[in-house]
Coordinates of C-alpha atoms and ligand atoms in Angstrom, one line a residue:
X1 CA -1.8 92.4 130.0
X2 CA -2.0 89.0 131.6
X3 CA -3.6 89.1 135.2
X4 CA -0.2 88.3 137.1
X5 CA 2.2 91.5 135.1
X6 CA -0.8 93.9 136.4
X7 CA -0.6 92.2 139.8
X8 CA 3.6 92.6 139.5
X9 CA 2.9 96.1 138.7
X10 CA 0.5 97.1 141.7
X11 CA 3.1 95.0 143.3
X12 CA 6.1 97.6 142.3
X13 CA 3.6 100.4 143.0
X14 CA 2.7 99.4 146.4
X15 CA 6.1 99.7 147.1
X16 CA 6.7 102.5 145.8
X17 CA 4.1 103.8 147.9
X18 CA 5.7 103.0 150.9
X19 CA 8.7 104.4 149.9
X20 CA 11.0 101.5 150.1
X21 CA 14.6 102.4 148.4
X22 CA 14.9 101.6 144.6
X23 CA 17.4 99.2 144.6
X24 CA 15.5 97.1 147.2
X25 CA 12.2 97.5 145.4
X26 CA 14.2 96.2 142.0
X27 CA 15.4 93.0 144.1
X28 CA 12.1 92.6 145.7
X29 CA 10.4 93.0 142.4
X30 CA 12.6 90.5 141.1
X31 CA 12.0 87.8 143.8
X32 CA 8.3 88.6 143.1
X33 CA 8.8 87.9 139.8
X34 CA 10.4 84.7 140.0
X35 CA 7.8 83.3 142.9
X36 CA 5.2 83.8 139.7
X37 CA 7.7 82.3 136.3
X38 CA 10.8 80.8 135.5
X39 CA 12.1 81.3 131.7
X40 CA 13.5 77.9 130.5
X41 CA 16.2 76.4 128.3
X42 CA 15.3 72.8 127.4
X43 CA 17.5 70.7 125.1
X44 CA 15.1 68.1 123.9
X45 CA 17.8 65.5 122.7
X46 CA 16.8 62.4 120.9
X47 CA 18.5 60.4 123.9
X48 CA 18.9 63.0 127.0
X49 CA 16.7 65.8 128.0
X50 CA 18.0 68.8 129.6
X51 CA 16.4 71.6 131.2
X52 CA 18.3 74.6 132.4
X53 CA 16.3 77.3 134.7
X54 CA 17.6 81.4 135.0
X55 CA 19.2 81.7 137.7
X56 CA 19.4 77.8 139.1
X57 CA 21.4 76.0 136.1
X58 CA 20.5 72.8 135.4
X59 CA 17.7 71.2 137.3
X60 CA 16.3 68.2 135.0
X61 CA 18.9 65.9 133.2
X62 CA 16.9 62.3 132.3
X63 CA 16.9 60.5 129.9
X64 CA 13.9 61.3 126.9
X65 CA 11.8 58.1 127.3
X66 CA 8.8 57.4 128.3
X67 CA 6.7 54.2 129.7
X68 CA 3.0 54.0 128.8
X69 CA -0.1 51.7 129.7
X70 CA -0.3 49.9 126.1
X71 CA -4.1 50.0 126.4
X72 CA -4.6 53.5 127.4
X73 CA -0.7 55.3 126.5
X74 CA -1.3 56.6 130.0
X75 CA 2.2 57.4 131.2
X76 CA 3.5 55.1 133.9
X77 CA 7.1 56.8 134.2
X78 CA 9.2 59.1 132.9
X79 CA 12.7 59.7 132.3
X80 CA 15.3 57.8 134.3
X81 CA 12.4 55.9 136.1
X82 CA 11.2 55.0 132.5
X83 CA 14.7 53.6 131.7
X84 CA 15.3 51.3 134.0
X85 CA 12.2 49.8 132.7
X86 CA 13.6 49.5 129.1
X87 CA 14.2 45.9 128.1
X88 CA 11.9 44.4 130.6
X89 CA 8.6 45.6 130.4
X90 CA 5.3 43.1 130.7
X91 CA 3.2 42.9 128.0
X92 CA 0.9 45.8 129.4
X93 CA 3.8 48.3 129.3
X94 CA 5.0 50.1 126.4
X95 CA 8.6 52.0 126.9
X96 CA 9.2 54.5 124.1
X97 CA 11.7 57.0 122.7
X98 CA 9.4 59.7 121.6
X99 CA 12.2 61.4 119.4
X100 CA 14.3 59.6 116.7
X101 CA 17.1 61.0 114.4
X102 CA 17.2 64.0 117.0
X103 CA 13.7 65.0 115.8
X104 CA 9.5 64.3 116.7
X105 CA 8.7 60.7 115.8
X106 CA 5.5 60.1 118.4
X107 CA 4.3 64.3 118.9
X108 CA 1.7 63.2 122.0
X109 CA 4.1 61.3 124.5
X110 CA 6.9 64.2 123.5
X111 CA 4.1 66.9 124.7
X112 CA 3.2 64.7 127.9
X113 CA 7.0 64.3 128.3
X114 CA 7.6 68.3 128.0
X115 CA 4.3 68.8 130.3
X116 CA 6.0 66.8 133.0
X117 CA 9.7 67.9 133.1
X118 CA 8.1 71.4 132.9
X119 CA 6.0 71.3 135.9
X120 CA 8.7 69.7 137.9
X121 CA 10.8 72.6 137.7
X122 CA 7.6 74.6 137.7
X123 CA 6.2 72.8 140.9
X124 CA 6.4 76.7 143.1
X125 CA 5.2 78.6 140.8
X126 CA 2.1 80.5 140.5
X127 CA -0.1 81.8 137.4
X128 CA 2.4 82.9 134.4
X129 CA 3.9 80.0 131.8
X130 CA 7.6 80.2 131.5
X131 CA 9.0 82.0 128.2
X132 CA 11.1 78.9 126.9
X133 CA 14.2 78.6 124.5
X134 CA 14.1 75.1 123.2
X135 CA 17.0 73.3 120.5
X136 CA 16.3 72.0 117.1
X137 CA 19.0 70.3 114.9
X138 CA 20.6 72.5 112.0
X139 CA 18.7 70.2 109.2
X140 CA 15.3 70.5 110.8
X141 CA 12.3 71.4 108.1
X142 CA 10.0 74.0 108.8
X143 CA 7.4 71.4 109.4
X144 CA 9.3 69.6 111.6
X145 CA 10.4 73.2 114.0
X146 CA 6.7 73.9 114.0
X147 CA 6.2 71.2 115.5
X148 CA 8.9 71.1 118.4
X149 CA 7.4 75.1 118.9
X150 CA 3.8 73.6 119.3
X151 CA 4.8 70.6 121.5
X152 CA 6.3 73.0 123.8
X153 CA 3.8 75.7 123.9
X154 CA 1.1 72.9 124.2
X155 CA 3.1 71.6 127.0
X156 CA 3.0 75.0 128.7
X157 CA 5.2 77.6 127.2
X158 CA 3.9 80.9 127.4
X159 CA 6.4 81.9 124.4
X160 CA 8.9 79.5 122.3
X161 CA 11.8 80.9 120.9
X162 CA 14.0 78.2 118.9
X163 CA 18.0 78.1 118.3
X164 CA 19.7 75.5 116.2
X165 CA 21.5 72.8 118.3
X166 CA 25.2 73.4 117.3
X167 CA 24.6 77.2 117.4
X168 CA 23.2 76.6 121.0
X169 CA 26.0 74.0 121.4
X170 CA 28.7 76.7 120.8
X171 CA 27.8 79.6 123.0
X172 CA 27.5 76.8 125.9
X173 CA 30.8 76.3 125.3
X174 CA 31.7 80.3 125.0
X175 CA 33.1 80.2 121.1
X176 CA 33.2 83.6 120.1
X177 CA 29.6 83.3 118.0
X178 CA 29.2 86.9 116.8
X179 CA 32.7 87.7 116.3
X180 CA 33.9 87.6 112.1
X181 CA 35.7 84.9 113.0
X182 CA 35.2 80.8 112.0
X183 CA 34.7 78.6 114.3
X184 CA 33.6 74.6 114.2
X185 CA 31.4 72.7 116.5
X186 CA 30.7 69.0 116.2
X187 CA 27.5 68.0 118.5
X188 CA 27.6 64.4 118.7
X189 CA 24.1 63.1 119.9
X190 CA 22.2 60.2 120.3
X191 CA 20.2 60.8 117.1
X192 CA 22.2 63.1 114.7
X193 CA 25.7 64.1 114.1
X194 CA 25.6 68.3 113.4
X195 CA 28.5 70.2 112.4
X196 CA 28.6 73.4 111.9
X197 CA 31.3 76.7 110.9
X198 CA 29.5 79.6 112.6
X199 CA 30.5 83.7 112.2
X200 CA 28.8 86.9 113.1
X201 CA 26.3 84.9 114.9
X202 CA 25.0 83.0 111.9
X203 CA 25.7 79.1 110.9
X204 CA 27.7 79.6 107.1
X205 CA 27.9 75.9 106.6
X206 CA 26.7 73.1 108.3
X207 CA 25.7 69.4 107.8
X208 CA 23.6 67.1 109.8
X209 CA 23.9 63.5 109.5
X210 CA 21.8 60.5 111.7
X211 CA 24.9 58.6 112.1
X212 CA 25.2 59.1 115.8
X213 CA 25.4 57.7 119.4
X214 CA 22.3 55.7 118.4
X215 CA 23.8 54.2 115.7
X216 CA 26.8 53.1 117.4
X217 CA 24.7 51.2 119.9
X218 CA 22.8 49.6 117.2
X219 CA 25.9 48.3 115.4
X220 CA 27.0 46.8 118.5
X221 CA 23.4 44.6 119.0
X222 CA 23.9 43.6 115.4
X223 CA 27.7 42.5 115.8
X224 CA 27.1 40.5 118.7
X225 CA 23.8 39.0 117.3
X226 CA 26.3 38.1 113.9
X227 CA 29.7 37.6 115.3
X228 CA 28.9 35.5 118.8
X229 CA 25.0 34.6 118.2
X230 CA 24.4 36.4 121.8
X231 CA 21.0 38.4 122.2
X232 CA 21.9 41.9 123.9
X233 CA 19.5 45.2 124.8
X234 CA 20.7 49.0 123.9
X235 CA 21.4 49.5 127.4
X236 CA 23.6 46.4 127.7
X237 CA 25.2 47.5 124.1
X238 CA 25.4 51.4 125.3
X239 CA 27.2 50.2 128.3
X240 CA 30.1 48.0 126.1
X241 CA 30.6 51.8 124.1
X242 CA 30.9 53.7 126.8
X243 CA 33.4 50.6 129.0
X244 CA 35.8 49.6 125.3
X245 CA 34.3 51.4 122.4
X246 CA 37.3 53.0 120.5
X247 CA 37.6 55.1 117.4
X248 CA 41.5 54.2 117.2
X249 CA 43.8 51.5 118.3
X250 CA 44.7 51.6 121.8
X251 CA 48.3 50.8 123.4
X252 CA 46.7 48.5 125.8
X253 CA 43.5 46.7 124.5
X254 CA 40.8 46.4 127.1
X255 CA 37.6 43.9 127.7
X256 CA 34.0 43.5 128.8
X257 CA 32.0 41.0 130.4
X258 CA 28.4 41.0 128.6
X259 CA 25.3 39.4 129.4
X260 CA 22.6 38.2 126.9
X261 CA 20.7 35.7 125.5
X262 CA 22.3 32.6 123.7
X263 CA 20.4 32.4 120.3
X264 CA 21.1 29.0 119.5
X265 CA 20.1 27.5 123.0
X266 CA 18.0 30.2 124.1
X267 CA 19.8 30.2 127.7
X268 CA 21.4 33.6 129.6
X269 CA 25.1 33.5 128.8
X270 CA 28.3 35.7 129.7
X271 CA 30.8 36.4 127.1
X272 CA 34.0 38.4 127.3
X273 CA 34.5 41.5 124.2
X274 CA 37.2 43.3 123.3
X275 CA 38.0 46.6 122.2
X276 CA 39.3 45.8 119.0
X277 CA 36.7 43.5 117.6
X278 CA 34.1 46.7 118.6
X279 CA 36.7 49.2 117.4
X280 CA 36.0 47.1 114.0
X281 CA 32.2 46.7 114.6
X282 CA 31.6 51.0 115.1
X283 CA 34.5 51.6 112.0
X284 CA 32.0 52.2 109.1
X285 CA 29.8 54.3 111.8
X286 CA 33.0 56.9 112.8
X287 CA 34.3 56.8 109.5
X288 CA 30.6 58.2 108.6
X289 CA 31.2 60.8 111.2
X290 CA 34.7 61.7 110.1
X291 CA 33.9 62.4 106.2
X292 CA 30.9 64.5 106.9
X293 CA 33.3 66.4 108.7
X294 CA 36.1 66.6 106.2
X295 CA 33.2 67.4 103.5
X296 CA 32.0 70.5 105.7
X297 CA 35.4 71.6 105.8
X298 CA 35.5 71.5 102.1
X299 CA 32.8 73.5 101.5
X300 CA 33.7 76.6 104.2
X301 CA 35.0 79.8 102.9
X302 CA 38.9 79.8 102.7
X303 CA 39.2 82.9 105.5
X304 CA 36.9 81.0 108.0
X305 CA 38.8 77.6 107.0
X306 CA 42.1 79.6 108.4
X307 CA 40.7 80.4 111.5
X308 CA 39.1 76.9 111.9
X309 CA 43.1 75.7 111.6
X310 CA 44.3 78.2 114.2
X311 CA 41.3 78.1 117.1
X312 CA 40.3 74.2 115.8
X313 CA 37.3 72.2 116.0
X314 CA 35.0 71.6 119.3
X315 CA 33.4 68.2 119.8
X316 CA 29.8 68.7 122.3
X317 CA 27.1 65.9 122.8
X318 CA 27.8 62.8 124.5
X319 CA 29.1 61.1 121.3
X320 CA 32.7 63.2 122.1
X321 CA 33.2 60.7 124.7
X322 CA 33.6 57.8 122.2
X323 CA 37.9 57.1 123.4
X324 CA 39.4 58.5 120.7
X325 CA 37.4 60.1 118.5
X326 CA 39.2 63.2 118.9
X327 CA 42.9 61.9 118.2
X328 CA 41.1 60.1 114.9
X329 CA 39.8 63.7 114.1
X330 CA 43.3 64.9 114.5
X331 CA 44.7 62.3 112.3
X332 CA 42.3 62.6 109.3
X333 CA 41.9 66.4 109.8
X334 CA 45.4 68.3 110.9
X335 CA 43.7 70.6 113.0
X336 CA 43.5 70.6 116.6
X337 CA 40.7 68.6 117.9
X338 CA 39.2 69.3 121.7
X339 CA 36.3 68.0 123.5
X340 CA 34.2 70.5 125.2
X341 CA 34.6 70.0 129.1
X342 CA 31.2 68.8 129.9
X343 CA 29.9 67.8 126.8
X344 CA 26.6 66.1 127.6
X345 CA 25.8 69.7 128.7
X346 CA 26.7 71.9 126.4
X347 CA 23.7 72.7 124.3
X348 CA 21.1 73.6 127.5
X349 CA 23.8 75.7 128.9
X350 CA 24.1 77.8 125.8
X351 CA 20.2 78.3 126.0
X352 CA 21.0 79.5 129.7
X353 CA 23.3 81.9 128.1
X354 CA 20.8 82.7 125.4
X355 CA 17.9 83.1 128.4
X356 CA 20.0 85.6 130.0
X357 CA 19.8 88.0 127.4
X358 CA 17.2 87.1 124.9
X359 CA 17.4 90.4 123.5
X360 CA 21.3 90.1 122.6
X361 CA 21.3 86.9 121.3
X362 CA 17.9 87.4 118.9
X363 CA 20.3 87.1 115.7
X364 CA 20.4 83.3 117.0
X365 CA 17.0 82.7 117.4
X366 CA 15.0 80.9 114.1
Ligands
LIG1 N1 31.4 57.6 127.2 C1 30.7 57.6 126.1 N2 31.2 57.0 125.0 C2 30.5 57.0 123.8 N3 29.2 57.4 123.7 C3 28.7 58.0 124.8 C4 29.3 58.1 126.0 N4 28.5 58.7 126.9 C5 27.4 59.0 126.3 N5 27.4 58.5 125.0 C6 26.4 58.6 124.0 O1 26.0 59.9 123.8 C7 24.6 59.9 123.3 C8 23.8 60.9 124.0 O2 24.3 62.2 123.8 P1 23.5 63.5 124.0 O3 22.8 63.5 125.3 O4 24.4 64.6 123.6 O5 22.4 63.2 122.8 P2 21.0 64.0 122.6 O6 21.3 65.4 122.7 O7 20.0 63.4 123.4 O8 20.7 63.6 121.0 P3 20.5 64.5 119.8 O9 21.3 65.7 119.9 O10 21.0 63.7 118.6 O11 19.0 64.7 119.7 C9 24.1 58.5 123.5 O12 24.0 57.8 122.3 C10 25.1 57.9 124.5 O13 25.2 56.5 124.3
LIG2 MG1 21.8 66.9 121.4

């Protein structure tokens, strides 16, 4: 038995000793408890990570990027700090992503990334590692799971359990998981695209492309680059999504001013897009999205396809936000499309869900 359980125990015992009432000694026990561990949810997202604490919600939400010292890969910053540096580093700093396509690409600076977000919500806590319930995407290999396990447990974890991302995705949301009837999530990230049909608290079909918010920022770079020879970073191309990026035609187009580099004279320039030339840009990107969900719907059972038409499909993950995407869904689909409210949160509230009774929800768990 680790030291601090037999020291919660004398704990419990010493109370019992001096004959304080049950009830109070259970709540006292509790608080006890919780001075010593918090169990975690963390969604490690290829472009956000979340972490959700029992019994506080969410207390870490920053982006999953790290700077470094190039010479030592010492981290400088982390998170949103890390960020703001992205883009305009000096030649001593490194910024990295250490996740791409929603899984591991650099395993060290995604450990010293977990060890930090960790101990901030650790800071007042004393001797036991928090039990921790961590997403991986539906298509993950074992290789690749072992690894998100080991970066967490090296990070601090006293236990990992793992849940797949859409699974995790749809209990944030409160779909009916173990119930024998179908229901659709689409988790729309920064690295993948998941779908999933999900019964009796199992995934029966699913499909996980890397056509995703990512993507859709990189298509923008290369439009600009092509279309208007103007220089732009991701965070100047995420910005024109989010402002006029469309998956349908909108009654009243709308514009953006955008800064960048003129590649012709090499000087700083301002240009004005539109929502329709991007709409054009990010077509080939959404129409990705939309067949891989049309193909998943092809392949799901006929019963669960009939409850898919009457309770519809649920879009999670930031992507959702992309104006439109659900009425284009709609279109190509027939079913009833809705965004999850909150959808950037979605997945590390369903491992809140999942913390609260780990027990309950251990058909989830890989
Ligand atoms: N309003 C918006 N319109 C379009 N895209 C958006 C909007 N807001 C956020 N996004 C995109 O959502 C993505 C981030 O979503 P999310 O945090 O769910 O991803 P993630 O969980 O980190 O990634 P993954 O699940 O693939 O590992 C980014 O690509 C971001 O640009
Ligand atoms: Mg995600």
């Amino acid at each position: 038995m680790p030291n601090s359980e037999i020291l919660l125990t004398n704990f419990a015992g010493l109370l019992f000793a001096l004959s304080i009432p049950v009830g109070d000694t259970l709540a006292m026990a509790l608080w006890f408890s919780n001075l010593f561990s918090n169990d975690i949810g963390i969604d490690l997202g290829t472009a956000n990570t979340l972490i959700y604490v029992k019994g506080q919600g969410i207390v870490i939400n920053e982006p999953s990027i790290v700077a470094l010292e190039r010479h030592t890969r010492k981290p400088l910053a982390i998170g949103a700090q890390a960020k703001e540096m992205l883009g305009r580093e000096k030649p001593d700093i490194e910024v990295v992503r250490p996740l791409r396509d929603g899984v591991i690409a650099d395993f060290d600076v995604t450990e010293e990334m977990l060890r930090f977000f960790i101990s901030k919500v650790q800071k007042n806590k004393l001797l036991v590692r928090p039990r921790v319930v961590i997403c991986v995407p539906s298509g993950v290999t074992p290789v690749e799971m072992r690894a998100v396990s080991e970066a967490a447990d090296r990070a601090g974890a006293r236990e990992v359990f793992l849940i797949k991302e859409p699974m995790a995705a749809a209990i944030g949301v409160g779909l009916p998981i173990a119930d024998a009837v179908g229901s659709m999530v689409v988790d729309i990230g920064g690295g993948t695209t998941e779908i999933a049909v999900i019964a009796l608290s199992g995934i029966v079909t699913s499909r996980s492309i890397k056509t995703a918010g990512d993507e859709l920022t990189e298509v923008i770079v290369q439009f600009l680059k092509r279309k208007h020879n103007l220089l732009v970073g991701s965070r100047s191309a995420e910005q024109i999504k989010c402002a006029i990026g469309t998956a349908i035609g909108l009654e009243e187009e709308l514009q953006h001013m955008c800064r960048g580099l003129e590649m012709v004279q090499a000087i700083p320039r301002v240009i004005n897009v539109h929502s329709k030339e991007i709409r054009e840009a990010l077509a080939g990107s959404v129409n990705a999205i939309v067949n891989a969900v049309r193909r998943t719907l092809e392949q799901t059972p006929p019963e669960l396809a009939a409850d898919i038409l009457d309770n519809g499909i649920i879009l999670t993950g930031g992507g959702a936000l992309l104006r439109g995407l659900d009425r284009r869904l709609v279109n190509e689909t027939g079913l009833p499309v809705m965004v999850a409210d909150d959808p950037l949160t979605c997945v590390v509230r369903g491992t809140g869900k999942v913390l609260a009774d780990i027990h309950g929800y251990r058909n989830v768990l890989e």
